[in-house]
Tab-separated table of C-alpha atoms in Angstrom:
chain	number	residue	atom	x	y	z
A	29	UNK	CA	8.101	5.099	4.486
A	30	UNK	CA	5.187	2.919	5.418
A	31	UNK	CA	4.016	0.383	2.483
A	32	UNK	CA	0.767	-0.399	1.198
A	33	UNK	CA	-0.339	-3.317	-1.035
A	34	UNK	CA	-2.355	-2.177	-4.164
A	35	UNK	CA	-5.093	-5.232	-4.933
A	36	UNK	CA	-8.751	-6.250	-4.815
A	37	UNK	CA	-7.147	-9.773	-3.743
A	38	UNK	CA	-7.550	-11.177	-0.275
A	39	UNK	CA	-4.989	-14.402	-1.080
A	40	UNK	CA	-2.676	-11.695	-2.331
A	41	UNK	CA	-3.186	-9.583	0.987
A	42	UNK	CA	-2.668	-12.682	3.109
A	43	UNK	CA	0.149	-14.103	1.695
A	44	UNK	CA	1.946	-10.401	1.166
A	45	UNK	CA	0.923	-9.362	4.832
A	46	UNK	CA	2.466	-12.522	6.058
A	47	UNK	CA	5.995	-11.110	5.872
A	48	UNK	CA	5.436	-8.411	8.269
A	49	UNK	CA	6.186	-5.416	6.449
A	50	UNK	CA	2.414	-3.978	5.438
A	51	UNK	CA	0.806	-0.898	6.520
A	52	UNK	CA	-2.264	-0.607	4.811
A	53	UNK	CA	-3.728	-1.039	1.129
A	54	UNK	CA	-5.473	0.194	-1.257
A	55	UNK	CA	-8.504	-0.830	-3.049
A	56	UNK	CA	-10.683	0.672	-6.671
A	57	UNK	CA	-13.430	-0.701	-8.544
A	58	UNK	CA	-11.559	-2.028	-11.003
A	59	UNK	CA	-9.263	-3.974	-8.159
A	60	UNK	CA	-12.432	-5.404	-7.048
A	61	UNK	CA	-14.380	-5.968	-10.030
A	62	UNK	CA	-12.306	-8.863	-10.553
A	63	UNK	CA	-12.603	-10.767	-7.565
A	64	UNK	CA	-15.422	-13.237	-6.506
A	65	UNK	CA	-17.836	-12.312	-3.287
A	66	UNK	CA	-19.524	-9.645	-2.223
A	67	UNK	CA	-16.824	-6.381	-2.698
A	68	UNK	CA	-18.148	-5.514	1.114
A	69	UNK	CA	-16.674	-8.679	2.094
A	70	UNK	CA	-13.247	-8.417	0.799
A	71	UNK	CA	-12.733	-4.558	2.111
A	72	UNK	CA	-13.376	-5.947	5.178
A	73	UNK	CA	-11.193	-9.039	4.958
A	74	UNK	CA	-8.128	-6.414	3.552
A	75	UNK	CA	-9.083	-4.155	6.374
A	76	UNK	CA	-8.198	-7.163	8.770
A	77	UNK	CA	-5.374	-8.813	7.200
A	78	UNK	CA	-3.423	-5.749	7.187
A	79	UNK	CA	-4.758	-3.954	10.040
A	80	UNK	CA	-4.247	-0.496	8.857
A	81	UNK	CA	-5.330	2.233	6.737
A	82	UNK	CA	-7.356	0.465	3.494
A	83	UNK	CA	-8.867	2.971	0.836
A	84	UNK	CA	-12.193	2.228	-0.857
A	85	UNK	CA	-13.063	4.215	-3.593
A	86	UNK	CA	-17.038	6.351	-4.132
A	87	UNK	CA	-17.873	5.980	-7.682
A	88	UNK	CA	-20.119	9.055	-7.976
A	89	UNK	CA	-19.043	12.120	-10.101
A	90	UNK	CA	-21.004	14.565	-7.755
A	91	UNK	CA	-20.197	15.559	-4.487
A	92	UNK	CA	-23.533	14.562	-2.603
A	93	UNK	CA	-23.101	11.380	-4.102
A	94	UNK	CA	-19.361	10.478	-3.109
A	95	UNK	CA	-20.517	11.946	0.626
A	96	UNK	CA	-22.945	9.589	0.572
A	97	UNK	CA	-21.077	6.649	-0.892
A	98	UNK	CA	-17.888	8.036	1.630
A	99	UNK	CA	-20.189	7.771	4.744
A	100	UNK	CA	-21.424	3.982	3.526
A	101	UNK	CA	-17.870	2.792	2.973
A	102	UNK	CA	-16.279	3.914	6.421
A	103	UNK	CA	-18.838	1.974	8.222
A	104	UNK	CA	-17.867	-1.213	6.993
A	105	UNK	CA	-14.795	-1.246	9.042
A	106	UNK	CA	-12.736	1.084	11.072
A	107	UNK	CA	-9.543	0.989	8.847
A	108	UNK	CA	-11.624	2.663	5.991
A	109	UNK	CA	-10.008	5.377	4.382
A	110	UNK	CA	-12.267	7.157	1.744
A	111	UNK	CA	-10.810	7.287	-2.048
A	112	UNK	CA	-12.186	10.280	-3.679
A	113	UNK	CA	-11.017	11.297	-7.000
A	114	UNK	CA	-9.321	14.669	-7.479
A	115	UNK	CA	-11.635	17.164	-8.915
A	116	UNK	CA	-14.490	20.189	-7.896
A	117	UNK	CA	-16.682	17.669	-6.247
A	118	UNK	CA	-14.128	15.403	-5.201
A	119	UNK	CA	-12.684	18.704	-3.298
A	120	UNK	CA	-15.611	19.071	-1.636
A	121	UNK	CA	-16.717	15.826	-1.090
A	122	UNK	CA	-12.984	15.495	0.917
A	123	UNK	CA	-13.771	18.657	2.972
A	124	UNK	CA	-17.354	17.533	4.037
A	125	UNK	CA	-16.206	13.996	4.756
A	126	UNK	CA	-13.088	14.922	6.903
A	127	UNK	CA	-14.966	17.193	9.003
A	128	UNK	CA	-17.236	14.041	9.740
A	129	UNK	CA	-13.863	12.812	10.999
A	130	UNK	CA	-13.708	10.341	8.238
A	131	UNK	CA	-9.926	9.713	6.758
A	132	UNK	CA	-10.161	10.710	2.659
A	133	UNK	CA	-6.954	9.647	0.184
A	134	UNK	CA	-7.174	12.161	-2.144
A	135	UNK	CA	-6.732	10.114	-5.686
A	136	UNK	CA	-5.494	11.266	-9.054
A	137	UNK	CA	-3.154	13.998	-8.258
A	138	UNK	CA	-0.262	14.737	-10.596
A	139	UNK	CA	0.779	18.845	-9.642
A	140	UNK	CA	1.832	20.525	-6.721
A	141	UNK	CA	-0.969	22.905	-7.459
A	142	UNK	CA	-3.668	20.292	-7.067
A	143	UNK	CA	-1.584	18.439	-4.078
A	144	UNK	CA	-2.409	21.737	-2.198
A	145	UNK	CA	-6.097	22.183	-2.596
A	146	UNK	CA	-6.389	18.527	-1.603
A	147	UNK	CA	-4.412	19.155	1.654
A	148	UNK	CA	-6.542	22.512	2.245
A	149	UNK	CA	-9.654	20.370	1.875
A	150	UNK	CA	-8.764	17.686	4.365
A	151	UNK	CA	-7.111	14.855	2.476
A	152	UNK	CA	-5.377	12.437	4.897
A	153	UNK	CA	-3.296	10.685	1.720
A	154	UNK	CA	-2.733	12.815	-1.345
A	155	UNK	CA	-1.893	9.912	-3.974
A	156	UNK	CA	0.126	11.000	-7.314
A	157	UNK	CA	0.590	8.063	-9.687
A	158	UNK	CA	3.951	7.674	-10.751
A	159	UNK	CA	3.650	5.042	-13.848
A	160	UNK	CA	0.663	7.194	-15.442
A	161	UNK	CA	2.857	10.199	-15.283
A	162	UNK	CA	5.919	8.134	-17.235
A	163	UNK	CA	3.511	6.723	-19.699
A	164	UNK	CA	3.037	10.296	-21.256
A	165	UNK	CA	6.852	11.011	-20.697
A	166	UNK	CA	6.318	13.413	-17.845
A	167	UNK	CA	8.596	13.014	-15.037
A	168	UNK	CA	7.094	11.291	-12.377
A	169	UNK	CA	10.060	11.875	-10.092
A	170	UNK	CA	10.122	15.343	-10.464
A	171	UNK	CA	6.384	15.588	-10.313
A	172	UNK	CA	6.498	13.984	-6.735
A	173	UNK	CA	9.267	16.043	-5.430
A	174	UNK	CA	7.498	19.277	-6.432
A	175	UNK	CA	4.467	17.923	-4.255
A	176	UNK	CA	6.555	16.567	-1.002
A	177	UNK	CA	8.400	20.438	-1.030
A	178	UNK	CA	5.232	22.657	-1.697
A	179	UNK	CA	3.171	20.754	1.191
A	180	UNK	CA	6.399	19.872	3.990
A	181	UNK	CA	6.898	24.116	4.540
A	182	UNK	CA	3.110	24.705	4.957
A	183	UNK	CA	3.159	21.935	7.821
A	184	UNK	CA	0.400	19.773	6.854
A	185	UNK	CA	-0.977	16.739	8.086
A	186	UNK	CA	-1.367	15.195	4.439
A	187	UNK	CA	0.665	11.985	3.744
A	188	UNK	CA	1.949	11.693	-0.049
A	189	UNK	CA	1.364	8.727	-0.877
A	190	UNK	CA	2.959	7.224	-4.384
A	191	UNK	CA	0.609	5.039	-6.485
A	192	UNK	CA	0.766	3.116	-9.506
A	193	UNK	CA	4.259	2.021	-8.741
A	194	UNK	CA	5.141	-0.506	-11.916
A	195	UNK	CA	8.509	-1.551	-10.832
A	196	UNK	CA	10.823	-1.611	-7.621
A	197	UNK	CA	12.657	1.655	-8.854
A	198	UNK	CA	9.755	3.620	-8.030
A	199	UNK	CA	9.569	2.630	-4.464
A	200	UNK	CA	12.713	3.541	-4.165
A	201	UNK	CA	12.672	6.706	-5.597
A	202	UNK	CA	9.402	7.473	-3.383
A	203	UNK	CA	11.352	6.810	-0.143
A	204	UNK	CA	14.230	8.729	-1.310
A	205	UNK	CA	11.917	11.358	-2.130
A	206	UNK	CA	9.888	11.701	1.304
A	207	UNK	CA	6.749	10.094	0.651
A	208	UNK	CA	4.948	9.099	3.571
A	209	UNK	CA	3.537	5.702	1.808
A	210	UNK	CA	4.185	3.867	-1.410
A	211	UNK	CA	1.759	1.431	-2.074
A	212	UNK	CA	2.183	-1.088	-4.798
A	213	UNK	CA	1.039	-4.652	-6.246
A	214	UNK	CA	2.006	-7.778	-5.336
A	215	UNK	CA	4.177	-8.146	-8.194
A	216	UNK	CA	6.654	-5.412	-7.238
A	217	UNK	CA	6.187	-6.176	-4.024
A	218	UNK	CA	7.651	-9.380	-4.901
A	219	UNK	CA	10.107	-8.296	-7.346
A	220	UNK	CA	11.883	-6.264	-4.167
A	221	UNK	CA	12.258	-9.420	-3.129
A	222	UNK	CA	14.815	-10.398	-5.695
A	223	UNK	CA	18.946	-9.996	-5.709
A	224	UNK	CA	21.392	-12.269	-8.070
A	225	UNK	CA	23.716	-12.172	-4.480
A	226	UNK	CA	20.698	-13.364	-2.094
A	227	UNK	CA	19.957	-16.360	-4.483
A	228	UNK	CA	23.663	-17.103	-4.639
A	229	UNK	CA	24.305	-16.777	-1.067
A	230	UNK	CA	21.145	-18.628	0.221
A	231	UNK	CA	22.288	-21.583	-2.392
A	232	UNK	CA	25.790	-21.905	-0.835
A	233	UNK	CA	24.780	-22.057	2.784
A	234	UNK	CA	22.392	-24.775	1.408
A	235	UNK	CA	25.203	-26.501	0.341
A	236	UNK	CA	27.785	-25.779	2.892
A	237	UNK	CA	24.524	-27.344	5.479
A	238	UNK	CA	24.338	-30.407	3.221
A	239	UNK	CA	28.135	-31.179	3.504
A	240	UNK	CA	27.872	-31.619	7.238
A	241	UNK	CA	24.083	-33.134	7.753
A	242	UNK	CA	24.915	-33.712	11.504
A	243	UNK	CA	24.255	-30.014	11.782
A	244	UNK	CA	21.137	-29.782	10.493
A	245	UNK	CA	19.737	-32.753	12.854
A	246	UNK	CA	21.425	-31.030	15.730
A	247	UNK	CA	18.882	-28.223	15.159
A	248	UNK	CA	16.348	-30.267	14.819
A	249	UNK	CA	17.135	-31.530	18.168
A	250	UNK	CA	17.052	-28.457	19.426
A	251	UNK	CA	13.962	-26.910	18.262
A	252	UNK	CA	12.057	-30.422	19.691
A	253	UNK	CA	13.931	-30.093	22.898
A	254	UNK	CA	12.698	-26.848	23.679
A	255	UNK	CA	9.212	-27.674	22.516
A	256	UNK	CA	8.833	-29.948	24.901
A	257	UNK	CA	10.627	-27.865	27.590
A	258	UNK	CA	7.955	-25.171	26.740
A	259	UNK	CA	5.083	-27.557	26.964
């Protein structure tokens, strides 16, 4: 499972992207709305920190309009994947778009039923939100296994992609379902960082390294000697 990073930040991208283990990401008005610069701007700094698929979001209700606003947004950069919100016009909008060959995530799915139509229209990302579903006590795991099974038989080229992941449980429960991509914010992103045994373990070798200094100038040594051997 490939993972995204769920901001409007660019520090948060760079810093994040830095480990090595980002995809893509995933943008919304709201993400951006709370950033400084020009919102063009920071798509296209996301788009080249993580090199990879990065959704920007239409904020029309009509389908002419999100066309328009679709075509606009993928020629700010060639990561650009479309976000189009799930609904008559967003259905269309999806159809028209992806036969211009431009890449639409499908946003705001939470049944099989509507992960379908969005694969029959074109979507290349079908995103169901996992926390929204658990805030009104609906199963998001079950919700997302329904959607991976009805679309896997009918052989489509739609990713699933969880959203609105709130802790590291859900990423886990996304890969263990099949999703193609989770993407998440930097906090859980961080949080998967965490384990009581890493800490421990990372403190003892410290320790261990300390007791015996020599070693830790002997590496020193090395790393110089074969700087200057490269040079």
């Amino acid at each position: 499972m490939k993972l995204f990073i769920d901001t409007g930040s660019t520090a948060e991208v760079e810093e994040i992207a830095a480990w090595g283990v980002l995809s893509g990401a995933t943008t919304n008005p709201s993400l951006l709305a709370k950033e400084e610069g020009d919102p063009g701007d920071i798509i296209r700094r996301i788009c080249e920190l993580v090199d990879g698929p990065t959704s920007a979001e239409v904020v029309s209700d009509d389908a002419r309009g999100m066309v328009q606003e679709g075509r606009a947004l993928a020629r700010l950069h060639e990561h650009i994947v479309v976000k189009t919100p799930f609904s008559k016009d967003g259905l269309a909008a999806c159809n028209e778009l992806s036969e211009d060959g431009i890449r639409v995530n499908m946003t705001l799915v939470f049944s099989a039923n509507q992960a379908l139509l969005a694969a029959e229209a074109g979507a290349t990302y079908i995103s169901c939100f996992m926390g929204r579903l658990d805030d009104i006590s609906v199963d998001s795991e079950a919700v997302v296994a329904e959607i991976v099974s009805a679309l896997r038989p009918s052989g489509t080229q739609s990713q699933v992609l969880a959203a609105s992941l709130r802790h590291p449980g859900h990423v886990i429960q996304a890969a263990q379902l099949g999703c193609e991509v989770a993407t998440a914010p930097a906090k859980v992103l961080k949080a998967m960082l965490d384990h009581p045994l890493t800490t421990a373990g990372i403190e003892r070798f410290k320790a261990d390294w300390e007791t015996r200094p020599e070693f830790a100038e002997w590496l020193r040594g090395l790393v110089e000697q074969q700087a200057v051997t490269a040079s």
